[in-house]
């Protein structure tokens, strides 16, 4: 059996592109659909807030704590969950995650007190822990670095797509099912949007291969060729010996801080966007949901364009820094014109496009130098540290809103973190994360250019 790409028949660029396209069409639709559902179940509480705070007599701080406490469970179980995924395989582990979080999300309709709200949100975080870093780690076993930026963007486009689809759907459910069967609109929201997760758990178990070697839909020669590309790249990656050595890596901590700053903005927007739009004078849930398709649609386009440009040029830092700057300045602009719906929406569109675009661009950095088991632990640790912002951001903004009766100070604070994250990006050595642009590849490397 050949162990090197040089021992295998050479593939032309069209042949290689066709092979990776086959892999992409087999894996990405399922992975994207799973993450659309996961992200919707994670942030639909932002829409439910429009009704449930009044019905349950919750304060803004109570909502913010409940929204953010998801990440306490999520972060606690993320690293061990990803290590277990590495050991037992993505198919069974991620299928279990989806079924569990679907059941817990549906149970949110029974919330009556702040404590029950906190408990269910924390359990939802535990159930979903390792889904996102698990899929990021899973994709590193299929795609080499020069292709990964575009693939990560396609996968993470699920975030804005979730908002694009889920916002009007959530608005319609809450507006037109209110009172049906003696359930409030927000209760129907949690019930209806939880069911797809359970279904996709079953689909994932039967339709996803754990690794290239298990892919029955590839020929033996195709498996060997794909494996050789991953093996060749892995030989040059940093492989830490233990999780403790991950904790001792300054680069890992720097990336964790950059991720923290970016996620502060991400979940500030995700959990508060409906409330910000309502504060401009838009009241009906369906109208708010329809308006939210604009920033989410812009984010989806920006993610793909930035990722293609980053892969084509091989440049990683400037693309990430510029997208994060867009997020910060967009939040500032939307806050300055908070009383004007059209202008505030324009600022929120720029902010949403920038913040969501920064997410897949960021993951090009750690996956460029972490490999093997170190990638499973390192990716999970960075994501865990970044997602502590998922707890801090909504709770902090909720506390500030209760204190000031306005979102202005909270949005400025989130903008500050985004601008800080943009600056910190340039502390990462370019030589560590940048790849050579396609145009400068040698003849042999040209055969492996990104689709």
GROMACS .gro file of C-alpha atoms in nm, residues 61-316:
model
  256
   61UNK     CA    1  -3.022   4.041   3.372
   62UNK     CA    2  -3.212   3.715   3.433
   63UNK     CA    3  -3.242   3.666   3.058
   64UNK     CA    4  -2.876   3.753   3.002
   65UNK     CA    5  -2.763   3.505   3.268
   66UNK     CA    6  -2.988   3.232   3.128
   67UNK     CA    7  -2.868   3.295   2.772
   68UNK     CA    8  -2.506   3.294   2.880
   69UNK     CA    9  -2.514   3.007   3.129
   70UNK     CA   10  -2.545   2.776   2.829
   71UNK     CA   11  -2.170   2.824   2.793
   72UNK     CA   12  -2.092   2.716   3.148
   73UNK     CA   13  -2.203   2.362   3.063
   74UNK     CA   14  -2.069   2.393   2.710
   75UNK     CA   15  -1.719   2.500   2.813
   76UNK     CA   16  -1.695   2.255   3.103
   77UNK     CA   17  -1.752   1.949   2.883
   78UNK     CA   18  -1.600   2.072   2.557
   79UNK     CA   19  -1.241   1.948   2.593
   80UNK     CA   20  -1.325   1.603   2.737
   81UNK     CA   21  -1.600   1.569   2.477
   82UNK     CA   22  -1.361   1.638   2.192
   83UNK     CA   23  -1.106   1.392   2.328
   84UNK     CA   24  -1.378   1.126   2.348
   85UNK     CA   25  -1.478   1.209   1.989
   86UNK     CA   26  -1.116   1.160   1.885
   87UNK     CA   27  -1.118   0.821   2.055
   88UNK     CA   28  -1.459   0.684   1.959
   89UNK     CA   29  -1.528   0.858   1.627
   90UNK     CA   30  -1.747   1.144   1.509
   91UNK     CA   31  -2.040   0.938   1.385
   92UNK     CA   32  -2.159   0.796   1.717
   93UNK     CA   33  -2.047   1.083   1.939
   94UNK     CA   34  -2.201   1.368   1.738
   95UNK     CA   35  -2.523   1.173   1.677
   96UNK     CA   36  -2.561   1.135   2.055
   97UNK     CA   37  -2.505   1.509   2.098
   98UNK     CA   38  -2.782   1.603   1.856
   99UNK     CA   39  -3.048   1.375   2.002
  100UNK     CA   40  -2.970   1.489   2.357
  101UNK     CA   41  -2.979   1.861   2.283
  102UNK     CA   42  -3.303   1.827   2.084
  103UNK     CA   43  -3.479   1.670   2.383
  104UNK     CA   44  -3.343   1.929   2.627
  105UNK     CA   45  -3.427   2.223   2.399
  106UNK     CA   46  -3.787   2.104   2.372
  107UNK     CA   47  -3.810   2.088   2.753
  108UNK     CA   48  -3.747   2.465   2.768
  109UNK     CA   49  -4.118   2.516   2.701
  110UNK     CA   50  -4.178   2.404   3.063
  111UNK     CA   51  -3.968   2.689   3.212
  112UNK     CA   52  -4.153   2.879   3.482
  113UNK     CA   53  -3.883   3.016   3.714
  114UNK     CA   54  -3.535   3.165   3.669
  115UNK     CA   55  -3.380   2.852   3.826
  116UNK     CA   56  -3.550   2.616   3.580
  117UNK     CA   57  -3.442   2.847   3.296
  118UNK     CA   58  -3.079   2.840   3.415
  119UNK     CA   59  -3.076   2.462   3.465
  120UNK     CA   60  -3.213   2.382   3.119
  121UNK     CA   61  -2.982   2.628   2.946
  122UNK     CA   62  -2.682   2.477   3.127
  123UNK     CA   63  -2.793   2.124   3.036
  124UNK     CA   64  -2.832   2.232   2.674
  125UNK     CA   65  -2.472   2.354   2.680
  126UNK     CA   66  -2.353   2.021   2.824
  127UNK     CA   67  -2.546   1.830   2.558
  128UNK     CA   68  -2.406   2.036   2.272
  129UNK     CA   69  -2.047   2.051   2.401
  130UNK     CA   70  -1.788   1.936   2.144
  131UNK     CA   71  -2.026   1.961   1.846
  132UNK     CA   72  -1.855   2.262   1.688
  133UNK     CA   73  -1.491   2.185   1.781
  134UNK     CA   74  -1.561   1.822   1.701
  135UNK     CA   75  -1.665   1.905   1.347
  136UNK     CA   76  -1.368   2.142   1.304
  137UNK     CA   77  -1.137   1.860   1.416
  138UNK     CA   78  -1.323   1.614   1.193
  139UNK     CA   79  -1.270   1.833   0.885
  140UNK     CA   80  -0.894   1.851   0.948
  141UNK     CA   81  -0.893   1.475   0.883
  142UNK     CA   82  -1.032   1.527   0.533
  143UNK     CA   83  -0.895   1.855   0.396
  144UNK     CA   84  -0.538   1.995   0.382
  145UNK     CA   85  -0.473   2.352   0.501
  146UNK     CA   86  -0.491   2.523   0.160
  147UNK     CA   87  -0.845   2.396   0.109
  148UNK     CA   88  -0.964   2.429   0.464
  149UNK     CA   89  -1.041   2.803   0.472
  150UNK     CA   90  -1.311   2.777   0.208
  151UNK     CA   91  -1.450   2.457   0.360
  152UNK     CA   92  -1.467   2.609   0.709
  153UNK     CA   93  -1.647   2.911   0.565
  154UNK     CA   94  -1.900   2.688   0.390
  155UNK     CA   95  -1.956   2.499   0.715
  156UNK     CA   96  -1.977   2.809   0.935
  157UNK     CA   97  -2.207   2.980   0.688
  158UNK     CA   98  -2.460   2.772   0.880
  159UNK     CA   99  -2.458   3.048   1.144
  160UNK     CA  100  -2.600   3.326   0.924
  161UNK     CA  101  -2.810   3.076   0.728
  162UNK     CA  102  -2.963   2.973   1.061
  163UNK     CA  103  -3.052   3.335   1.123
  164UNK     CA  104  -3.169   3.383   0.766
  165UNK     CA  105  -3.411   3.091   0.791
  166UNK     CA  106  -3.477   3.091   1.163
  167UNK     CA  107  -3.553   3.461   1.211
  168UNK     CA  108  -3.870   3.482   0.999
  169UNK     CA  109  -3.967   3.129   1.106
  170UNK     CA  110  -3.930   3.220   1.474
  171UNK     CA  111  -4.123   3.543   1.421
  172UNK     CA  112  -4.404   3.359   1.242
  173UNK     CA  113  -4.428   3.090   1.512
  174UNK     CA  114  -4.442   3.344   1.793
  175UNK     CA  115  -4.689   3.574   1.619
  176UNK     CA  116  -4.934   3.322   1.475
  177UNK     CA  117  -4.919   3.029   1.718
  178UNK     CA  118  -4.954   3.246   2.027
  179UNK     CA  119  -5.222   3.089   2.247
  180UNK     CA  120  -5.271   2.780   2.029
  181UNK     CA  121  -5.325   2.472   2.246
  182UNK     CA  122  -5.289   2.692   2.553
  183UNK     CA  123  -4.920   2.741   2.477
  184UNK     CA  124  -4.750   3.077   2.434
  185UNK     CA  125  -4.571   3.157   2.110
  186UNK     CA  126  -4.230   3.123   2.274
  187UNK     CA  127  -4.324   2.774   2.398
  188UNK     CA  128  -4.419   2.665   2.045
  189UNK     CA  129  -4.086   2.810   1.932
  190UNK     CA  130  -3.880   2.581   2.155
  191UNK     CA  131  -4.094   2.276   2.077
  192UNK     CA  132  -4.099   2.308   1.698
  193UNK     CA  133  -3.734   2.408   1.654
  194UNK     CA  134  -3.607   2.121   1.874
  195UNK     CA  135  -3.753   1.838   1.667
  196UNK     CA  136  -3.510   1.862   1.368
  197UNK     CA  137  -3.211   1.803   1.598
  198UNK     CA  138  -3.342   1.460   1.698
  199UNK     CA  139  -3.406   1.367   1.335
  200UNK     CA  140  -3.059   1.482   1.224
  201UNK     CA  141  -2.898   1.278   1.501
  202UNK     CA  142  -3.033   0.964   1.338
  203UNK     CA  143  -2.935   1.084   0.988
  204UNK     CA  144  -2.580   1.166   1.105
  205UNK     CA  145  -2.531   0.821   1.255
  206UNK     CA  146  -2.611   0.643   0.929
  207UNK     CA  147  -2.473   0.886   0.669
  208UNK     CA  148  -2.133   1.007   0.799
  209UNK     CA  149  -1.802   0.815   0.782
  210UNK     CA  150  -1.567   0.854   1.078
  211UNK     CA  151  -1.257   0.890   0.861
  212UNK     CA  152  -1.133   0.858   0.505
  213UNK     CA  153  -1.052   0.487   0.553
  214UNK     CA  154  -1.418   0.415   0.644
  215UNK     CA  155  -1.567   0.593   0.341
  216UNK     CA  156  -1.731   0.312   0.140
  217UNK     CA  157  -1.821   0.566  -0.129
  218UNK     CA  158  -1.452   0.616  -0.222
  219UNK     CA  159  -1.230   0.377  -0.414
  220UNK     CA  160  -0.919   0.234  -0.246
  221UNK     CA  161  -0.694   0.452  -0.460
  222UNK     CA  162  -0.896   0.765  -0.373
  223UNK     CA  163  -0.872   0.684  -0.001
  224UNK     CA  164  -0.495   0.638  -0.024
  225UNK     CA  165  -0.453   0.964  -0.214
  226UNK     CA  166  -0.661   1.166   0.034
  227UNK     CA  167  -0.488   1.005   0.332
  228UNK     CA  168  -0.146   1.078   0.187
  229UNK     CA  169  -0.229   1.450   0.162
  230UNK     CA  170  -0.330   1.461   0.529
  231UNK     CA  171  -0.030   1.252   0.639
  232UNK     CA  172   0.216   1.472   0.448
  233UNK     CA  173   0.076   1.788   0.605
  234UNK     CA  174   0.052   1.636   0.953
  235UNK     CA  175   0.424   1.559   0.953
  236UNK     CA  176   0.499   1.933   0.966
  237UNK     CA  177   0.247   2.024   1.237
  238UNK     CA  178   0.315   2.090   1.604
  239UNK     CA  179   0.209   1.787   1.809
  240UNK     CA  180   0.191   1.847   2.182
  241UNK     CA  181   0.244   1.543   2.400
  242UNK     CA  182  -0.036   1.611   2.649
  243UNK     CA  183  -0.319   1.844   2.737
  244UNK     CA  184  -0.093   2.006   3.001
  245UNK     CA  185   0.151   2.103   2.728
  246UNK     CA  186  -0.138   2.270   2.542
  247UNK     CA  187  -0.187   2.486   2.853
  248UNK     CA  188   0.179   2.586   2.836
  249UNK     CA  189   0.166   2.710   2.478
  250UNK     CA  190   0.172   3.091   2.449
  251UNK     CA  191   0.037   3.067   2.095
  252UNK     CA  192  -0.265   2.869   2.213
  253UNK     CA  193  -0.338   3.130   2.482
  254UNK     CA  194  -0.301   3.416   2.232
  255UNK     CA  195  -0.544   3.249   1.995
  256UNK     CA  196  -0.781   3.187   2.287
  257UNK     CA  197  -0.780   3.560   2.365
  258UNK     CA  198  -0.845   3.654   2.002
  259UNK     CA  199  -1.131   3.404   1.995
  260UNK     CA  200  -1.270   3.550   2.320
  261UNK     CA  201  -1.280   3.901   2.173
  262UNK     CA  202  -1.451   3.782   1.855
  263UNK     CA  203  -1.709   3.569   2.039
  264UNK     CA  204  -1.798   3.865   2.263
  265UNK     CA  205  -1.928   4.035   1.949
  266UNK     CA  206  -2.079   3.720   1.798
  267UNK     CA  207  -2.311   3.641   2.087
  268UNK     CA  208  -2.377   4.005   2.161
  269UNK     CA  209  -2.534   4.022   1.817
  270UNK     CA  210  -2.690   3.676   1.823
  271UNK     CA  211  -2.869   3.719   2.157
  272UNK     CA  212  -2.958   4.089   2.135
  273UNK     CA  213  -3.027   4.161   1.767
  274UNK     CA  214  -3.407   4.115   1.799
  275UNK     CA  215  -3.414   4.345   2.104
  276UNK     CA  216  -3.201   4.610   1.932
  277UNK     CA  217  -3.433   4.613   1.630
  278UNK     CA  218  -3.740   4.637   1.853
  279UNK     CA  219  -3.581   4.934   2.030
  280UNK     CA  220  -3.575   5.120   1.695
  281UNK     CA  221  -3.956   5.105   1.686
  282UNK     CA  222  -4.031   4.772   1.512
  283UNK     CA  223  -4.272   4.577   1.734
  284UNK     CA  224  -4.422   4.274   1.556
  285UNK     CA  225  -4.213   3.954   1.587
  286UNK     CA  226  -4.257   3.861   1.221
  287UNK     CA  227  -4.147   4.209   1.106
  288UNK     CA  228  -3.838   4.185   1.325
  289UNK     CA  229  -3.766   3.838   1.186
  290UNK     CA  230  -3.792   3.960   0.828
  291UNK     CA  231  -3.562   4.257   0.893
  292UNK     CA  232  -3.306   4.023   1.048
  293UNK     CA  233  -3.269   3.836   0.718
  294UNK     CA  234  -3.082   4.140   0.582
  295UNK     CA  235  -2.778   4.127   0.815
  296UNK     CA  236  -2.774   3.747   0.812
  297UNK     CA  237  -2.790   3.738   0.432
  298UNK     CA  238  -2.502   3.987   0.408
  299UNK     CA  239  -2.302   3.778   0.655
  300UNK     CA  240  -2.347   3.463   0.447
  301UNK     CA  241  -2.215   3.635   0.133
  302UNK     CA  242  -1.925   3.803   0.316
  303UNK     CA  243  -1.813   3.476   0.475
  304UNK     CA  244  -1.777   3.303   0.138
  305UNK     CA  245  -1.606   3.598  -0.035
  306UNK     CA  246  -1.353   3.657   0.242
  307UNK     CA  247  -1.273   3.286   0.269
  308UNK     CA  248  -1.220   3.250  -0.106
  309UNK     CA  249  -0.990   3.552  -0.104
  310UNK     CA  250  -0.795   3.419   0.195
  311UNK     CA  251  -0.747   3.076   0.035
  312UNK     CA  252  -0.656   3.225  -0.303
  313UNK     CA  253  -0.389   3.460  -0.163
  314UNK     CA  254  -0.276   3.237   0.124
  315UNK     CA  255  -0.305   3.539   0.358
  316UNK     CA  256  -0.479   3.478   0.693
   0.00000   0.00000   0.00000
